[in-house]
């Protein structure tokens, strides 16, 4: 059954069609990375600006040199430690990588996803699959096949259903084209874990020593946004904010890691897992559900501390971009 689906997906990719693929982070909107016409369909389907580069997913690390003209020792170390896994590496590209994939930049993003179906498909296809998250530009990334059908159903030839994504938020992106590794987008694979393998800590993108940021839509100020205005609330401010909302007769949804402290009319309260891995796994599905309630506002308990960094990053962007229709 799966084998048939994988064989069909590979055929569609070879024919220049779009196939949504499961990964351990979020679902990707895949196309043959060596076929510019196929890659162009990704941008049309997502409504994404054409100069935003895509990640190329590869079957194994022997494919690194086909896409990257320089593979520094640091990249080999990270590949050995974390691939397949939620790590995207930015490297200097080979000259024949289509501009459609790189957004015209001299670099390419590469990743081996850790999902059995994705790996099977990549081996069967035996090439690079360019795939951004399979959502419309600026909106919440999909973590189930149904999310993809809801967002992009008509625009893809096939959705390869691999169940809910295990990690639930996008990969960590590390830029290895400069003298120091730079984290362009935090993810559940932490900078500390990367630093341990490299023998020194990577720089944060906003570090004064880091080169000026390249364009990365996952790093735009407003991104990953629901339609309902989303507000990040420190836990100790939540009760007052909610009392005010109730007085104003607003309909409010809450995402927090503890139950409601008192009875609240008009408030839909969702208790999320208290650990970062559990929280990340559910986050996008919960935001979609809470968004669908059509409340006046979604309050999310503001996460604090290093292990929550990637989750905080996504929530901050969701708060900045929410509520604009
Ligand atoms: O977990 C993930 O990374 C998922 C799954 C499907 O692999 N993909 C994903 O793709 O999140 P996307 O396009 O939504 O986000 C990829 C980010 C974008 O912000 C893009 O700008 C950045 O990676 N990126 C890709 N190639 C790049 C490059 N050459 N230089 C800088 N940033 C790059
Ligand atoms: Mg995305």
mmCIF file of C-alpha atoms and ligand atoms in Angstrom:
data_model
loop_
_atom_site.group_PDB
_atom_site.id
_atom_site.type_symbol
_atom_site.label_atom_id
_atom_site.label_comp_id
_atom_site.label_asym_id
_atom_site.label_seq_id
_atom_site.Cartn_x
_atom_site.Cartn_y
_atom_site.Cartn_z
ATOM 1 C CA UNK A 1 0.000 0.000 0.000
ATOM 2 C CA UNK A 2 2.650 2.472 1.086
ATOM 3 C CA UNK A 3 4.972 1.128 -1.587
ATOM 4 C CA UNK A 4 2.370 1.820 -4.247
ATOM 5 C CA UNK A 5 1.819 5.308 -2.919
ATOM 6 C CA UNK A 6 5.567 5.979 -2.826
ATOM 7 C CA UNK A 7 6.044 4.667 -6.372
ATOM 8 C CA UNK A 8 3.201 6.870 -7.606
ATOM 9 C CA UNK A 9 4.612 9.894 -5.753
ATOM 10 C CA UNK A 10 8.018 9.346 -7.368
ATOM 11 C CA UNK A 11 6.423 9.094 -10.801
ATOM 12 C CA UNK A 12 4.478 12.312 -10.281
ATOM 13 C CA UNK A 13 7.656 14.107 -9.181
ATOM 14 C CA UNK A 14 9.467 12.855 -12.299
ATOM 15 C CA UNK A 15 6.555 14.174 -14.381
ATOM 16 C CA UNK A 16 7.055 17.648 -12.868
ATOM 17 C CA UNK A 17 4.023 17.529 -10.555
ATOM 18 C CA UNK A 18 3.689 18.674 -6.931
ATOM 19 C CA UNK A 19 3.543 16.056 -4.178
ATOM 20 C CA UNK A 20 3.025 16.936 -0.504
ATOM 21 C CA UNK A 21 5.376 14.868 1.615
ATOM 22 C CA UNK A 22 5.383 13.980 5.297
ATOM 23 C CA UNK A 23 8.502 14.775 7.325
ATOM 24 C CA UNK A 24 9.240 14.599 11.039
ATOM 25 C CA UNK A 25 8.959 18.406 11.326
ATOM 26 C CA UNK A 26 6.050 19.572 9.133
ATOM 27 C CA UNK A 27 4.596 18.509 5.761
ATOM 28 C CA UNK A 28 6.505 19.758 2.726
ATOM 29 C CA UNK A 29 5.212 20.826 -0.689
ATOM 30 C CA UNK A 30 7.588 18.859 -2.904
ATOM 31 C CA UNK A 31 8.776 19.168 -6.480
ATOM 32 C CA UNK A 32 11.749 17.852 -8.474
ATOM 33 C CA UNK A 33 14.496 20.281 -7.405
ATOM 34 C CA UNK A 34 16.313 19.931 -10.736
ATOM 35 C CA UNK A 35 13.224 20.928 -12.749
ATOM 36 C CA UNK A 36 12.659 24.736 -12.713
ATOM 37 C CA UNK A 37 9.141 24.434 -14.190
ATOM 38 C CA UNK A 38 8.132 22.035 -11.413
ATOM 39 C CA UNK A 39 9.681 24.297 -8.777
ATOM 40 C CA UNK A 40 7.766 27.267 -10.208
ATOM 41 C CA UNK A 41 4.542 25.418 -9.388
ATOM 42 C CA UNK A 42 5.489 25.481 -5.694
ATOM 43 C CA UNK A 43 5.596 29.268 -5.666
ATOM 44 C CA UNK A 44 2.297 29.508 -7.541
ATOM 45 C CA UNK A 45 0.565 27.083 -5.164
ATOM 46 C CA UNK A 46 1.865 28.754 -1.990
ATOM 47 C CA UNK A 47 1.556 32.338 -3.153
ATOM 48 C CA UNK A 48 5.150 32.746 -2.059
ATOM 49 C CA UNK A 49 7.480 35.493 -3.357
ATOM 50 C CA UNK A 50 9.803 33.999 -6.010
ATOM 51 C CA UNK A 51 12.999 35.221 -4.360
ATOM 52 C CA UNK A 52 12.488 33.131 -1.206
ATOM 53 C CA UNK A 53 14.766 30.064 -1.388
ATOM 54 C CA UNK A 54 13.595 26.484 -0.847
ATOM 55 C CA UNK A 55 15.125 23.598 1.101
ATOM 56 C CA UNK A 56 16.307 20.664 -1.030
ATOM 57 C CA UNK A 57 15.614 17.302 0.634
ATOM 58 C CA UNK A 58 18.115 14.580 -0.251
ATOM 59 C CA UNK A 59 18.123 10.801 0.322
ATOM 60 C CA UNK A 60 21.553 10.510 1.968
ATOM 61 C CA UNK A 61 24.738 12.447 2.640
ATOM 62 C CA UNK A 62 26.447 11.169 -0.545
ATOM 63 C CA UNK A 63 24.117 13.602 -2.366
ATOM 64 C CA UNK A 64 25.648 16.606 -0.533
ATOM 65 C CA UNK A 65 28.271 17.240 -3.200
ATOM 66 C CA UNK A 66 25.740 17.185 -6.033
ATOM 67 C CA UNK A 67 24.109 20.290 -4.583
ATOM 68 C CA UNK A 68 26.912 21.988 -2.619
ATOM 69 C CA UNK A 69 30.219 22.980 -4.236
ATOM 70 C CA UNK A 70 31.937 23.332 -0.859
ATOM 71 C CA UNK A 71 31.171 20.980 1.985
ATOM 72 C CA UNK A 72 33.161 22.125 5.002
ATOM 73 C CA UNK A 73 34.222 19.677 7.694
ATOM 74 C CA UNK A 74 31.620 21.230 10.000
ATOM 75 C CA UNK A 75 28.860 20.191 7.578
ATOM 76 C CA UNK A 76 30.144 16.607 7.479
ATOM 77 C CA UNK A 77 30.209 16.502 11.270
ATOM 78 C CA UNK A 78 26.662 17.844 11.610
ATOM 79 C CA UNK A 79 25.361 15.523 8.883
ATOM 80 C CA UNK A 80 26.892 12.521 10.652
ATOM 81 C CA UNK A 81 25.469 13.606 14.001
ATOM 82 C CA UNK A 82 21.962 14.761 13.071
ATOM 83 C CA UNK A 83 20.871 13.404 9.659
ATOM 84 C CA UNK A 84 18.321 12.164 8.991
ATOM 85 C CA UNK A 85 16.825 14.783 11.278
ATOM 86 C CA UNK A 86 15.439 18.290 11.850
ATOM 87 C CA UNK A 87 18.540 20.151 10.639
ATOM 88 C CA UNK A 88 18.856 22.213 7.448
ATOM 89 C CA UNK A 89 22.344 23.296 6.403
ATOM 90 C CA UNK A 90 22.990 26.299 4.173
ATOM 91 C CA UNK A 91 26.016 25.671 1.938
ATOM 92 C CA UNK A 92 27.557 27.246 -1.178
ATOM 93 C CA UNK A 93 25.632 25.850 -4.109
ATOM 94 C CA UNK A 94 26.754 23.991 -7.208
ATOM 95 C CA UNK A 95 26.405 26.200 -10.309
ATOM 96 C CA UNK A 96 23.708 23.988 -11.857
ATOM 97 C CA UNK A 97 21.252 24.283 -8.954
ATOM 98 C CA UNK A 98 18.247 26.101 -10.464
ATOM 99 C CA UNK A 99 17.834 29.753 -9.447
ATOM 100 C CA UNK A 100 14.192 28.921 -8.820
ATOM 101 C CA UNK A 101 15.344 26.794 -5.864
ATOM 102 C CA UNK A 102 17.883 29.192 -4.378
ATOM 103 C CA UNK A 103 15.985 32.402 -4.980
ATOM 104 C CA UNK A 104 19.002 33.476 -7.026
ATOM 105 C CA UNK A 105 21.347 33.261 -4.018
ATOM 106 C CA UNK A 106 24.766 31.618 -4.181
ATOM 107 C CA UNK A 107 23.759 29.139 -1.471
ATOM 108 C CA UNK A 108 21.470 26.139 -1.105
ATOM 109 C CA UNK A 109 19.629 24.708 1.904
ATOM 110 C CA UNK A 110 19.919 20.914 2.327
ATOM 111 C CA UNK A 111 18.272 18.433 4.648
ATOM 112 C CA UNK A 112 17.626 14.695 5.043
ATOM 113 C CA UNK A 113 14.241 14.376 6.746
ATOM 114 C CA UNK A 114 13.745 11.667 9.344
ATOM 115 C CA UNK A 115 10.477 10.122 8.229
ATOM 116 C CA UNK A 116 10.254 6.573 6.856
ATOM 117 C CA UNK A 117 7.932 7.463 3.940
ATOM 118 C CA UNK A 118 9.924 10.553 2.983
ATOM 119 C CA UNK A 119 13.131 8.533 3.020
ATOM 120 C CA UNK A 120 11.542 5.773 0.968
ATOM 121 C CA UNK A 121 10.326 8.344 -1.556
ATOM 122 C CA UNK A 122 13.705 10.086 -1.716
ATOM 123 C CA UNK A 123 15.464 6.762 -2.370
ATOM 124 C CA UNK A 124 12.927 5.789 -5.005
ATOM 125 C CA UNK A 125 13.156 9.225 -6.647
ATOM 126 C CA UNK A 126 16.939 9.248 -6.237
ATOM 127 C CA UNK A 127 17.229 13.027 -6.500
ATOM 128 C CA UNK A 128 16.599 16.236 -4.611
ATOM 129 C CA UNK A 129 13.060 17.218 -3.643
ATOM 130 C CA UNK A 130 12.615 20.967 -3.171
ATOM 131 C CA UNK A 131 9.993 21.487 -0.476
ATOM 132 C CA UNK A 132 8.882 24.428 1.624
ATOM 133 C CA UNK A 133 6.251 23.838 4.304
ATOM 134 C CA UNK A 134 2.997 22.895 2.565
ATOM 135 C CA UNK A 135 0.938 25.901 3.711
ATOM 136 C CA UNK A 136 -0.089 29.089 1.976
ATOM 137 C CA UNK A 137 2.540 31.810 2.396
ATOM 138 C CA UNK A 138 2.590 33.308 5.882
ATOM 139 C CA UNK A 139 0.152 30.846 7.410
ATOM 140 C CA UNK A 140 0.530 27.980 9.899
ATOM 141 C CA UNK A 141 2.620 25.022 8.721
ATOM 142 C CA UNK A 142 0.725 21.725 8.270
ATOM 143 C CA UNK A 143 1.454 18.802 10.593
ATOM 144 C CA UNK A 144 -1.130 16.372 9.173
ATOM 145 C CA UNK A 145 -2.120 15.330 5.649
ATOM 146 C CA UNK A 146 -5.571 16.822 6.302
ATOM 147 C CA UNK A 147 -4.020 20.237 7.059
ATOM 148 C CA UNK A 148 -2.362 20.109 3.621
ATOM 149 C CA UNK A 149 -5.623 19.170 1.913
ATOM 150 C CA UNK A 150 -7.383 22.006 3.732
ATOM 151 C CA UNK A 151 -4.797 24.593 2.610
ATOM 152 C CA UNK A 152 -3.633 23.400 -0.797
ATOM 153 C CA UNK A 153 -5.857 20.462 -1.718
ATOM 154 C CA UNK A 154 -6.602 21.521 -5.276
ATOM 155 C CA UNK A 155 -3.033 22.568 -6.047
ATOM 156 C CA UNK A 156 -1.178 19.297 -5.431
ATOM 157 C CA UNK A 157 -1.225 16.130 -7.530
ATOM 158 C CA UNK A 158 -0.932 13.967 -4.414
ATOM 159 C CA UNK A 159 -0.644 14.163 -0.635
ATOM 160 C CA UNK A 160 1.515 11.333 0.680
ATOM 161 C CA UNK A 161 -0.078 10.642 4.067
ATOM 162 C CA UNK A 162 2.536 9.780 6.689
ATOM 163 C CA UNK A 163 0.431 10.507 9.765
ATOM 164 C CA UNK A 164 0.950 13.411 12.184
ATOM 165 C CA UNK A 165 4.460 14.924 12.186
ATOM 166 C CA UNK A 166 6.451 13.796 15.184
ATOM 167 C CA UNK A 167 8.299 17.051 15.992
ATOM 168 C CA UNK A 168 5.698 19.530 14.806
ATOM 169 C CA UNK A 169 7.729 22.685 14.099
ATOM 170 C CA UNK A 170 10.196 23.413 11.302
ATOM 171 C CA UNK A 171 13.839 22.335 11.208
ATOM 172 C CA UNK A 172 16.731 24.265 12.724
ATOM 173 C CA UNK A 173 18.536 26.144 9.932
ATOM 174 C CA UNK A 174 22.285 26.624 10.287
ATOM 175 C CA UNK A 175 24.328 28.674 7.827
ATOM 176 C CA UNK A 176 27.776 27.137 7.259
ATOM 177 C CA UNK A 177 28.950 29.441 4.462
ATOM 178 C CA UNK A 178 30.862 31.837 6.702
ATOM 179 C CA UNK A 179 33.715 31.577 9.213
ATOM 180 C CA UNK A 180 31.314 30.854 12.079
ATOM 181 C CA UNK A 181 28.165 28.739 11.986
ATOM 182 C CA UNK A 182 25.025 30.892 12.321
ATOM 183 C CA UNK A 183 21.582 29.709 13.424
ATOM 184 C CA UNK A 184 19.167 31.347 10.947
ATOM 185 C CA UNK A 185 16.058 29.697 12.381
ATOM 186 C CA UNK A 186 15.908 27.969 15.775
ATOM 187 C CA UNK A 187 14.273 24.543 15.949
ATOM 188 C CA UNK A 188 13.878 21.677 18.357
ATOM 189 C CA UNK A 189 17.463 20.651 17.585
ATOM 190 C CA UNK A 190 19.101 23.274 19.789
ATOM 191 C CA UNK A 191 22.082 25.547 19.199
ATOM 192 C CA UNK A 192 23.704 23.909 22.234
ATOM 193 C CA UNK A 193 23.506 20.434 20.645
ATOM 194 C CA UNK A 194 24.964 21.819 17.419
ATOM 195 C CA UNK A 195 27.681 23.608 19.382
ATOM 196 C CA UNK A 196 28.666 20.395 21.157
ATOM 197 C CA UNK A 197 29.329 18.680 17.822
ATOM 198 C CA UNK A 198 31.158 21.674 16.314
ATOM 199 C CA UNK A 199 33.241 22.291 19.414
ATOM 200 C CA UNK A 200 32.077 25.911 19.620
ATOM 201 C CA UNK A 201 28.734 27.592 19.888
ATOM 202 C CA UNK A 202 27.052 28.752 16.677
ATOM 203 C CA UNK A 203 26.149 32.446 16.486
ATOM 204 C CA UNK A 204 22.553 33.627 16.687
ATOM 205 C CA UNK A 205 21.336 35.383 13.512
ATOM 206 C CA UNK A 206 21.118 38.705 15.371
ATOM 207 C CA UNK A 207 24.652 38.432 16.788
ATOM 208 C CA UNK A 208 26.746 41.465 15.762
ATOM 209 C CA UNK A 209 29.418 39.013 14.512
ATOM 210 C CA UNK A 210 26.957 37.247 12.184
ATOM 211 C CA UNK A 211 26.799 38.432 8.547
ATOM 212 C CA UNK A 212 23.689 40.405 7.510
ATOM 213 C CA UNK A 213 20.728 38.032 7.290
ATOM 214 C CA UNK A 214 19.879 36.426 3.979
ATOM 215 C CA UNK A 215 16.245 36.326 3.010
ATOM 216 C CA UNK A 216 14.370 33.509 4.747
ATOM 217 C CA UNK A 217 10.610 33.622 4.956
ATOM 218 C CA UNK A 218 10.692 31.543 8.142
ATOM 219 C CA UNK A 219 12.608 34.442 9.653
ATOM 220 C CA UNK A 220 10.177 37.184 8.623
ATOM 221 C CA UNK A 221 8.838 39.192 11.540
ATOM 222 C CA UNK A 222 5.268 38.103 10.846
ATOM 223 C CA UNK A 223 4.810 34.462 9.886
ATOM 224 C CA UNK A 224 3.148 31.199 10.948
ATOM 225 C CA UNK A 225 0.032 33.192 11.695
ATOM 226 C CA UNK A 226 -3.569 32.255 12.470
ATOM 227 C CA UNK A 227 -6.368 34.599 11.331
ATOM 228 C CA UNK A 228 -7.550 35.305 14.859
ATOM 229 C CA UNK A 229 -5.384 37.891 16.654
ATOM 230 C CA UNK A 230 -2.910 35.951 18.809
ATOM 231 C CA UNK A 231 -1.533 37.484 21.988
ATOM 232 C CA UNK A 232 1.402 36.071 23.960
ATOM 233 C CA UNK A 233 0.675 36.502 27.680
ATOM 234 C CA UNK A 234 3.029 36.034 30.611
ATOM 235 C CA UNK A 235 1.359 33.517 32.910
ATOM 236 C CA UNK A 236 0.868 35.977 35.764
ATOM 237 C CA UNK A 237 -0.949 38.454 33.492
ATOM 238 C CA UNK A 238 -3.371 35.886 32.072
ATOM 239 C CA UNK A 239 -6.050 36.034 34.812
ATOM 240 C CA UNK A 240 -6.405 39.828 34.566
ATOM 241 C CA UNK A 241 -6.455 39.783 30.770
ATOM 242 C CA UNK A 242 -9.147 37.118 30.825
ATOM 243 C CA UNK A 243 -11.283 38.923 33.420
ATOM 244 C CA UNK A 244 -11.150 42.018 31.194
ATOM 245 C CA UNK A 245 -12.060 39.994 28.114
ATOM 246 C CA UNK A 246 -15.039 38.456 29.923
ATOM 247 C CA UNK A 247 -16.222 41.889 31.062
ATOM 248 C CA UNK A 248 -15.940 43.117 27.450
ATOM 249 C CA UNK A 249 -18.013 40.068 26.400
ATOM 250 C CA UNK A 250 -15.214 38.924 24.113
ATOM 251 C CA UNK A 251 -14.912 35.318 23.026
ATOM 252 C CA UNK A 252 -11.466 34.116 23.852
ATOM 253 C CA UNK A 253 -9.453 30.932 23.367
ATOM 254 C CA UNK A 254 -6.507 30.086 25.590
ATOM 255 C CA UNK A 255 -3.549 27.772 25.058
ATOM 256 C CA UNK A 256 -1.673 27.174 28.311
ATOM 257 C CA UNK A 257 0.235 24.400 30.021
ATOM 258 C CA UNK A 258 -2.096 24.352 33.046
ATOM 259 C CA UNK A 259 -5.872 24.244 33.492
ATOM 260 C CA UNK A 260 -8.020 27.363 33.954
ATOM 261 C CA UNK A 261 -7.621 28.753 37.501
ATOM 262 C CA UNK A 262 -11.310 29.678 37.751
ATOM 263 C CA UNK A 263 -14.604 29.208 35.867
ATOM 264 C CA UNK A 264 -14.671 31.415 32.751
ATOM 265 C CA UNK A 265 -17.768 31.955 30.625
ATOM 266 C CA UNK A 266 -17.026 32.388 26.918
ATOM 267 C CA UNK A 267 -13.481 31.090 27.222
ATOM 268 C CA UNK A 268 -12.283 27.957 25.439
ATOM 269 C CA UNK A 269 -9.298 26.734 27.401
ATOM 270 C CA UNK A 270 -6.909 24.196 25.914
ATOM 271 C CA UNK A 271 -4.291 22.565 28.134
ATOM 272 C CA UNK A 272 -1.110 21.827 26.155
ATOM 273 C CA UNK A 273 1.649 19.403 27.189
ATOM 274 C CA UNK A 274 3.998 21.021 29.733
ATOM 275 C CA UNK A 275 7.233 19.862 28.052
ATOM 276 C CA UNK A 276 8.678 21.582 24.949
ATOM 277 C CA UNK A 277 8.688 18.412 22.788
ATOM 278 C CA UNK A 278 5.051 17.630 23.604
ATOM 279 C CA UNK A 279 4.034 21.265 23.180
ATOM 280 C CA UNK A 280 5.778 21.593 19.790
ATOM 281 C CA UNK A 281 4.252 18.335 18.577
ATOM 282 C CA UNK A 282 0.717 19.701 19.126
ATOM 283 C CA UNK A 283 1.241 23.421 18.617
ATOM 284 C CA UNK A 284 0.206 23.969 14.990
ATOM 285 C CA UNK A 285 -2.762 21.592 15.138
ATOM 286 C CA UNK A 286 -4.042 23.380 18.281
ATOM 287 C CA UNK A 287 -3.558 26.818 16.728
ATOM 288 C CA UNK A 288 -5.568 25.709 13.702
ATOM 289 C CA UNK A 289 -8.369 24.384 15.935
ATOM 290 C CA UNK A 290 -8.448 27.490 18.107
ATOM 291 C CA UNK A 291 -8.348 29.698 15.001
ATOM 292 C CA UNK A 292 -11.366 27.832 13.564
ATOM 293 C CA UNK A 293 -13.462 28.781 16.631
ATOM 294 C CA UNK A 294 -13.593 32.332 15.292
ATOM 295 C CA UNK A 295 -12.916 33.926 18.679
ATOM 296 C CA UNK A 296 -12.007 37.581 19.132
ATOM 297 C CA UNK A 297 -8.574 36.636 20.428
ATOM 298 C CA UNK A 298 -6.292 33.715 21.159
ATOM 299 C CA UNK A 299 -4.188 34.065 24.299
ATOM 300 C CA UNK A 300 -1.121 31.837 24.450
ATOM 301 C CA UNK A 301 0.815 31.471 27.676
ATOM 302 C CA UNK A 302 4.234 32.968 26.968
ATOM 303 C CA UNK A 303 6.894 30.251 27.239
ATOM 304 C CA UNK A 304 10.094 31.105 29.101
ATOM 305 C CA UNK A 305 13.546 29.524 29.108
ATOM 306 C CA UNK A 306 16.100 28.114 26.681
ATOM 307 C CA UNK A 307 14.328 24.782 25.913
ATOM 308 C CA UNK A 308 11.332 26.803 24.692
ATOM 309 C CA UNK A 309 13.351 29.060 22.396
ATOM 310 C CA UNK A 310 12.158 27.630 19.051
ATOM 311 C CA UNK A 311 8.534 27.518 20.217
ATOM 312 C CA UNK A 312 8.768 31.110 21.475
ATOM 313 C CA UNK A 313 10.244 32.113 18.098
ATOM 314 C CA UNK A 314 7.225 30.703 16.205
ATOM 315 C CA UNK A 315 4.683 32.138 18.652
ATOM 316 C CA UNK A 316 6.270 35.588 18.492
ATOM 317 C CA UNK A 317 5.963 35.585 14.692
ATOM 318 C CA UNK A 318 2.412 34.248 14.906
ATOM 319 C CA UNK A 319 1.526 37.101 17.261
ATOM 320 C CA UNK A 320 3.114 39.655 14.901
ATOM 321 C CA UNK A 321 1.336 38.316 11.823
ATOM 322 C CA UNK A 322 -2.068 37.304 13.141
ATOM 323 C CA UNK A 323 -5.453 38.804 12.535
ATOM 324 C CA UNK A 324 -4.939 40.069 9.009
ATOM 325 C CA UNK A 325 -7.643 38.060 7.292
HETATM 326 O O1 LIG B 1 11.349 21.507 8.655
HETATM 327 C C1 LIG B 1 11.491 22.137 7.624
HETATM 328 O O2 LIG B 1 12.507 22.802 7.382
HETATM 329 C C2 LIG B 1 10.353 22.051 6.596
HETATM 330 C C3 LIG B 1 10.274 20.637 6.046
HETATM 331 C C4 LIG B 1 9.259 20.504 4.934
HETATM 332 O O3 LIG B 1 11.555 20.234 5.634
HETATM 333 N N1 LIG B 1 10.550 22.999 5.548
HETATM 334 C C5 LIG B 1 10.397 24.335 5.725
HETATM 335 O O4 LIG B 1 10.529 25.034 4.542
HETATM 336 O O5 LIG B 1 10.168 24.838 6.788
HETATM 337 P P1 LIG B 1 10.177 26.582 4.411
HETATM 338 O O6 LIG B 1 10.455 26.955 2.978
HETATM 339 O O7 LIG B 1 8.824 26.845 4.911
HETATM 340 O O8 LIG B 1 11.260 27.245 5.267
HETATM 341 C C6 LIG B 1 12.584 27.088 4.856
HETATM 342 C C7 LIG B 1 13.377 28.278 5.232
HETATM 343 C C8 LIG B 1 12.863 29.525 4.588
HETATM 344 O O9 LIG B 1 12.810 30.523 5.586
HETATM 345 C C9 LIG B 1 13.923 29.803 3.534
HETATM 346 O O10 LIG B 1 14.020 31.168 3.255
HETATM 347 C C10 LIG B 1 15.155 29.241 4.184
HETATM 348 O O11 LIG B 1 14.712 28.064 4.760
HETATM 349 N N2 LIG B 1 16.181 28.911 3.214
HETATM 350 C C11 LIG B 1 16.144 27.972 2.261
HETATM 351 N N3 LIG B 1 17.258 28.024 1.488
HETATM 352 C C12 LIG B 1 18.005 29.025 1.988
HETATM 353 C C13 LIG B 1 19.259 29.605 1.630
HETATM 354 N N4 LIG B 1 19.956 29.179 0.588
HETATM 355 N N5 LIG B 1 19.710 30.634 2.376
HETATM 356 C C14 LIG B 1 18.998 31.087 3.427
HETATM 357 N N6 LIG B 1 17.815 30.599 3.816
HETATM 358 C C15 LIG B 1 17.324 29.594 3.098
HETATM 359 MG MG1 LIG B 2 7.272 27.699 5.846
#
